[in-house]
Amino acid sequence: MSHPPFKVHQLGEIAIRCRDINAMFEFYRDIVGLEVLRDTRADGIAFFRICAGFAGHTTILALFASGPDAPATGTGSSLHHLALTVAYEDQEAIQQWFDAKAVEYQVQIFDWIGWQGIFIQDPEGNTVEFVAADRSLLASASG
């Protein structure tokens, strides 16, 4: 079996079509805490920085307004969830933050790979996961 002559290093961007771009913008800025990279909601698009990314490419979340005046995007979606990597040490602070903001969440442990995820819903029903490797789980997953 042949392989392509390149390697994918990490996710560069995830883009979400939004019925209410303002509510989504406020959620990802105020609840998730992403840095606004470019706010062009008047044109139906907003960008957030997730992290520095690979080889100078900023990893971003893009929000695209849906509707007749919105920029063209694909149709339909099979998005299951968006996972944001966080430090395991921050998992308790994340839960406390969500408690203070009255954001419902669920915690799930993935023993098979040594991860813990905290799951919430954005205003349009997309699942957002804050995932971290737990060193104690990693040891049992590999052993």
PDB file of C-alpha atoms in Angstrom:
ATOM      1  CA  MET A   1       0.000   0.000   0.000  1.00  0.00           C
ATOM      2  CA  SER A   2       1.447   3.383  -0.926  1.00  0.00           C
ATOM      3  CA  HIS A   3       1.226   6.469   1.250  1.00  0.00           C
ATOM      4  CA  PRO A   4       1.052  10.121   0.212  1.00  0.00           C
ATOM      5  CA  PRO A   5       4.392  11.965   0.125  1.00  0.00           C
ATOM      6  CA  PHE A   6       3.356  14.268   2.977  1.00  0.00           C
ATOM      7  CA  LYS A   7       2.207  14.154   6.589  1.00  0.00           C
ATOM      8  CA  VAL A   8      -0.753  15.943   8.157  1.00  0.00           C
ATOM      9  CA  HIS A   9       0.569  17.558  11.348  1.00  0.00           C
ATOM     10  CA  GLN A  10      -2.557  18.961  12.994  1.00  0.00           C
ATOM     11  CA  LEU A  11      -5.929  20.562  12.382  1.00  0.00           C
ATOM     12  CA  GLY A  12      -5.601  23.956  10.701  1.00  0.00           C
ATOM     13  CA  GLU A  13      -9.180  25.207  10.857  1.00  0.00           C
ATOM     14  CA  ILE A  14     -12.688  24.156  11.667  1.00  0.00           C
ATOM     15  CA  ALA A  15     -15.580  26.133  10.212  1.00  0.00           C
ATOM     16  CA  ILE A  16     -19.149  26.087  11.491  1.00  0.00           C
ATOM     17  CA  ARG A  17     -22.248  27.371   9.676  1.00  0.00           C
ATOM     18  CA  CYS A  18     -24.344  29.416  12.122  1.00  0.00           C
ATOM     19  CA  ARG A  19     -28.007  30.322  12.207  1.00  0.00           C
ATOM     20  CA  ASP A  20     -27.198  33.015  14.806  1.00  0.00           C
ATOM     21  CA  ILE A  21     -23.610  34.152  14.289  1.00  0.00           C
ATOM     22  CA  ASN A  22     -23.829  36.715  17.107  1.00  0.00           C
ATOM     23  CA  ALA A  23     -24.847  34.123  19.719  1.00  0.00           C
ATOM     24  CA  MET A  24     -22.159  31.755  18.457  1.00  0.00           C
ATOM     25  CA  PHE A  25     -19.552  34.548  18.478  1.00  0.00           C
ATOM     26  CA  GLU A  26     -20.383  35.457  22.080  1.00  0.00           C
ATOM     27  CA  PHE A  27     -20.309  31.788  23.149  1.00  0.00           C
ATOM     28  CA  TYR A  28     -16.883  31.044  21.682  1.00  0.00           C
ATOM     29  CA  ARG A  29     -15.484  34.363  22.956  1.00  0.00           C
ATOM     30  CA  ASP A  30     -17.130  34.548  26.403  1.00  0.00           C
ATOM     31  CA  ILE A  31     -17.703  30.919  27.418  1.00  0.00           C
ATOM     32  CA  VAL A  32     -14.974  29.010  25.586  1.00  0.00           C
ATOM     33  CA  GLY A  33     -12.532  31.934  25.866  1.00  0.00           C
ATOM     34  CA  LEU A  34     -11.094  31.896  22.367  1.00  0.00           C
ATOM     35  CA  GLU A  35      -9.208  34.977  21.166  1.00  0.00           C
ATOM     36  CA  VAL A  36     -10.975  36.946  18.439  1.00  0.00           C
ATOM     37  CA  LEU A  37      -8.708  36.949  15.405  1.00  0.00           C
ATOM     38  CA  ARG A  38     -11.023  38.819  13.029  1.00  0.00           C
ATOM     39  CA  ASP A  39     -14.567  40.019  13.636  1.00  0.00           C
ATOM     40  CA  THR A  40     -16.282  40.563  10.305  1.00  0.00           C
ATOM     41  CA  ARG A  41     -19.739  39.470  11.404  1.00  0.00           C
ATOM     42  CA  ALA A  42     -21.178  42.306   9.305  1.00  0.00           C
ATOM     43  CA  ASP A  43     -19.942  40.258   6.321  1.00  0.00           C
ATOM     44  CA  GLY A  44     -21.133  36.990   7.875  1.00  0.00           C
ATOM     45  CA  ILE A  45     -17.733  35.665   8.986  1.00  0.00           C
ATOM     46  CA  ALA A  46     -15.733  35.652  12.238  1.00  0.00           C
ATOM     47  CA  PHE A  47     -12.427  34.001  13.096  1.00  0.00           C
ATOM     48  CA  PHE A  48     -10.976  32.904  16.449  1.00  0.00           C
ATOM     49  CA  ARG A  49      -7.432  31.793  17.264  1.00  0.00           C
ATOM     50  CA  ILE A  50      -7.330  28.351  18.859  1.00  0.00           C
ATOM     51  CA  CYS A  51      -3.533  28.094  19.113  1.00  0.00           C
ATOM     52  CA  ALA A  52      -0.294  28.924  17.323  1.00  0.00           C
ATOM     53  CA  GLY A  53      -0.567  25.861  15.125  1.00  0.00           C
ATOM     54  CA  PHE A  54       2.074  24.146  13.003  1.00  0.00           C
ATOM     55  CA  ALA A  55       4.854  25.855  11.037  1.00  0.00           C
ATOM     56  CA  GLY A  56       3.417  29.346  11.437  1.00  0.00           C
ATOM     57  CA  HIS A  57      -0.162  28.435  10.514  1.00  0.00           C
ATOM     58  CA  THR A  58      -2.585  29.641  13.177  1.00  0.00           C
ATOM     59  CA  THR A  59      -5.177  27.031  14.128  1.00  0.00           C
ATOM     60  CA  ILE A  60      -8.551  28.768  13.923  1.00  0.00           C
ATOM     61  CA  LEU A  61     -12.271  28.393  14.394  1.00  0.00           C
ATOM     62  CA  ALA A  62     -14.271  30.129  11.678  1.00  0.00           C
ATOM     63  CA  LEU A  63     -17.944  30.998  12.034  1.00  0.00           C
ATOM     64  CA  PHE A  64     -19.969  31.491   8.854  1.00  0.00           C
ATOM     65  CA  ALA A  65     -23.466  32.952   9.001  1.00  0.00           C
ATOM     66  CA  SER A  66     -26.057  30.906   7.144  1.00  0.00           C
ATOM     67  CA  GLY A  67     -28.859  32.555   5.230  1.00  0.00           C
ATOM     68  CA  PRO A  68     -29.459  34.266   1.899  1.00  0.00           C
ATOM     69  CA  ASP A  69     -26.816  37.006   2.374  1.00  0.00           C
ATOM     70  CA  ALA A  70     -24.176  34.768   3.943  1.00  0.00           C
ATOM     71  CA  PRO A  71     -20.989  33.677   2.170  1.00  0.00           C
ATOM     72  CA  ALA A  72     -21.307  30.417   0.277  1.00  0.00           C
ATOM     73  CA  THR A  73     -20.531  27.286   2.309  1.00  0.00           C
ATOM     74  CA  GLY A  74     -21.103  23.582   1.874  1.00  0.00           C
ATOM     75  CA  THR A  75     -24.526  22.094   2.423  1.00  0.00           C
ATOM     76  CA  GLY A  76     -25.419  19.747   5.219  1.00  0.00           C
ATOM     77  CA  SER A  77     -23.091  18.777   8.004  1.00  0.00           C
ATOM     78  CA  SER A  78     -21.778  15.628   9.571  1.00  0.00           C
ATOM     79  CA  LEU A  79     -19.944  17.394  12.404  1.00  0.00           C
ATOM     80  CA  HIS A  80     -19.982  15.150  15.464  1.00  0.00           C
ATOM     81  CA  HIS A  81     -18.039  17.437  17.799  1.00  0.00           C
ATOM     82  CA  LEU A  82     -15.216  19.925  18.069  1.00  0.00           C
ATOM     83  CA  ALA A  83     -12.441  18.925  20.498  1.00  0.00           C
ATOM     84  CA  LEU A  84     -10.142  21.518  22.028  1.00  0.00           C
ATOM     85  CA  THR A  85      -7.019  20.232  23.783  1.00  0.00           C
ATOM     86  CA  VAL A  86      -6.422  21.604  27.280  1.00  0.00           C
ATOM     87  CA  ALA A  87      -4.041  20.799  30.128  1.00  0.00           C
ATOM     88  CA  TYR A  88      -5.312  18.079  32.437  1.00  0.00           C
ATOM     89  CA  GLU A  89      -4.543  20.369  35.380  1.00  0.00           C
ATOM     90  CA  ASP A  90      -7.159  22.823  33.994  1.00  0.00           C
ATOM     91  CA  GLN A  91     -10.029  20.325  33.936  1.00  0.00           C
ATOM     92  CA  GLU A  92     -11.271  21.249  37.434  1.00  0.00           C
ATOM     93  CA  ALA A  93     -11.065  24.985  36.669  1.00  0.00           C
ATOM     94  CA  ILE A  94     -13.054  24.401  33.468  1.00  0.00           C
ATOM     95  CA  GLN A  95     -15.815  22.682  35.422  1.00  0.00           C
ATOM     96  CA  GLN A  96     -15.848  25.488  38.000  1.00  0.00           C
ATOM     97  CA  TRP A  97     -16.041  28.058  35.173  1.00  0.00           C
ATOM     98  CA  PHE A  98     -18.993  26.272  33.602  1.00  0.00           C
ATOM     99  CA  ASP A  99     -20.698  25.976  37.000  1.00  0.00           C
ATOM    100  CA  ALA A 100     -20.278  29.734  37.537  1.00  0.00           C
ATOM    101  CA  LYS A 101     -21.667  30.444  34.040  1.00  0.00           C
ATOM    102  CA  ALA A 102     -24.535  27.935  34.493  1.00  0.00           C
ATOM    103  CA  VAL A 103     -23.318  25.942  31.488  1.00  0.00           C
ATOM    104  CA  GLU A 104     -24.345  22.283  31.605  1.00  0.00           C
ATOM    105  CA  TYR A 105     -21.530  19.826  30.967  1.00  0.00           C
ATOM    106  CA  GLN A 106     -20.694  16.145  31.053  1.00  0.00           C
ATOM    107  CA  VAL A 107     -17.375  14.549  31.946  1.00  0.00           C
ATOM    108  CA  GLN A 108     -16.273  11.365  30.216  1.00  0.00           C
ATOM    109  CA  ILE A 109     -13.157   9.307  30.830  1.00  0.00           C
ATOM    110  CA  PHE A 110     -11.636   7.385  27.927  1.00  0.00           C
ATOM    111  CA  ASP A 111      -9.603   4.684  29.707  1.00  0.00           C
ATOM    112  CA  TRP A 112      -8.551   3.040  26.459  1.00  0.00           C
ATOM    113  CA  ILE A 113      -6.463   6.069  25.446  1.00  0.00           C
ATOM    114  CA  GLY A 114      -5.927   7.867  28.756  1.00  0.00           C
ATOM    115  CA  TRP A 115      -8.008  10.977  28.127  1.00  0.00           C
ATOM    116  CA  GLN A 116     -10.680  12.891  29.973  1.00  0.00           C
ATOM    117  CA  GLY A 117     -13.200  15.076  28.152  1.00  0.00           C
ATOM    118  CA  ILE A 118     -15.615  17.727  29.335  1.00  0.00           C
ATOM    119  CA  PHE A 119     -18.500  18.204  26.900  1.00  0.00           C
ATOM    120  CA  ILE A 120     -20.792  21.215  26.428  1.00  0.00           C
ATOM    121  CA  GLN A 121     -23.185  22.405  23.719  1.00  0.00           C
ATOM    122  CA  ASP A 122     -22.833  25.665  21.817  1.00  0.00           C
ATOM    123  CA  PRO A 123     -25.955  27.788  21.117  1.00  0.00           C
ATOM    124  CA  GLU A 124     -26.685  25.829  17.931  1.00  0.00           C
ATOM    125  CA  GLY A 125     -26.338  22.368  19.443  1.00  0.00           C
ATOM    126  CA  ASN A 126     -22.791  21.533  18.352  1.00  0.00           C
ATOM    127  CA  THR A 127     -20.869  19.534  20.926  1.00  0.00           C
ATOM    128  CA  VAL A 128     -17.629  21.129  22.144  1.00  0.00           C
ATOM    129  CA  GLU A 129     -15.163  18.934  24.039  1.00  0.00           C
ATOM    130  CA  PHE A 130     -12.303  20.101  26.245  1.00  0.00           C
ATOM    131  CA  VAL A 131      -9.994  17.089  26.149  1.00  0.00           C
ATOM    132  CA  ALA A 132      -6.855  16.357  28.127  1.00  0.00           C
ATOM    133  CA  ALA A 133      -4.466  13.487  28.638  1.00  0.00           C
ATOM    134  CA  ASP A 134      -4.467  12.208  32.219  1.00  0.00           C
ATOM    135  CA  ARG A 135      -1.037  10.810  33.072  1.00  0.00           C
ATOM    136  CA  SER A 136      -2.544   8.246  35.461  1.00  0.00           C
ATOM    137  CA  LEU A 137      -4.948   7.082  32.745  1.00  0.00           C
ATOM    138  CA  LEU A 138      -2.162   7.065  30.137  1.00  0.00           C
ATOM    139  CA  ALA A 139      -0.150   4.669  32.300  1.00  0.00           C
ATOM    140  CA  SER A 140      -3.060   2.225  32.595  1.00  0.00           C
ATOM    141  CA  ALA A 141      -4.005   2.600  28.901  1.00  0.00           C
ATOM    142  CA  SER A 142      -0.522   1.640  27.744  1.00  0.00           C
ATOM    143  CA  GLY A 143      -0.060  -1.131  30.297  1.00  0.00           C
TER     144      GLY A 143
END
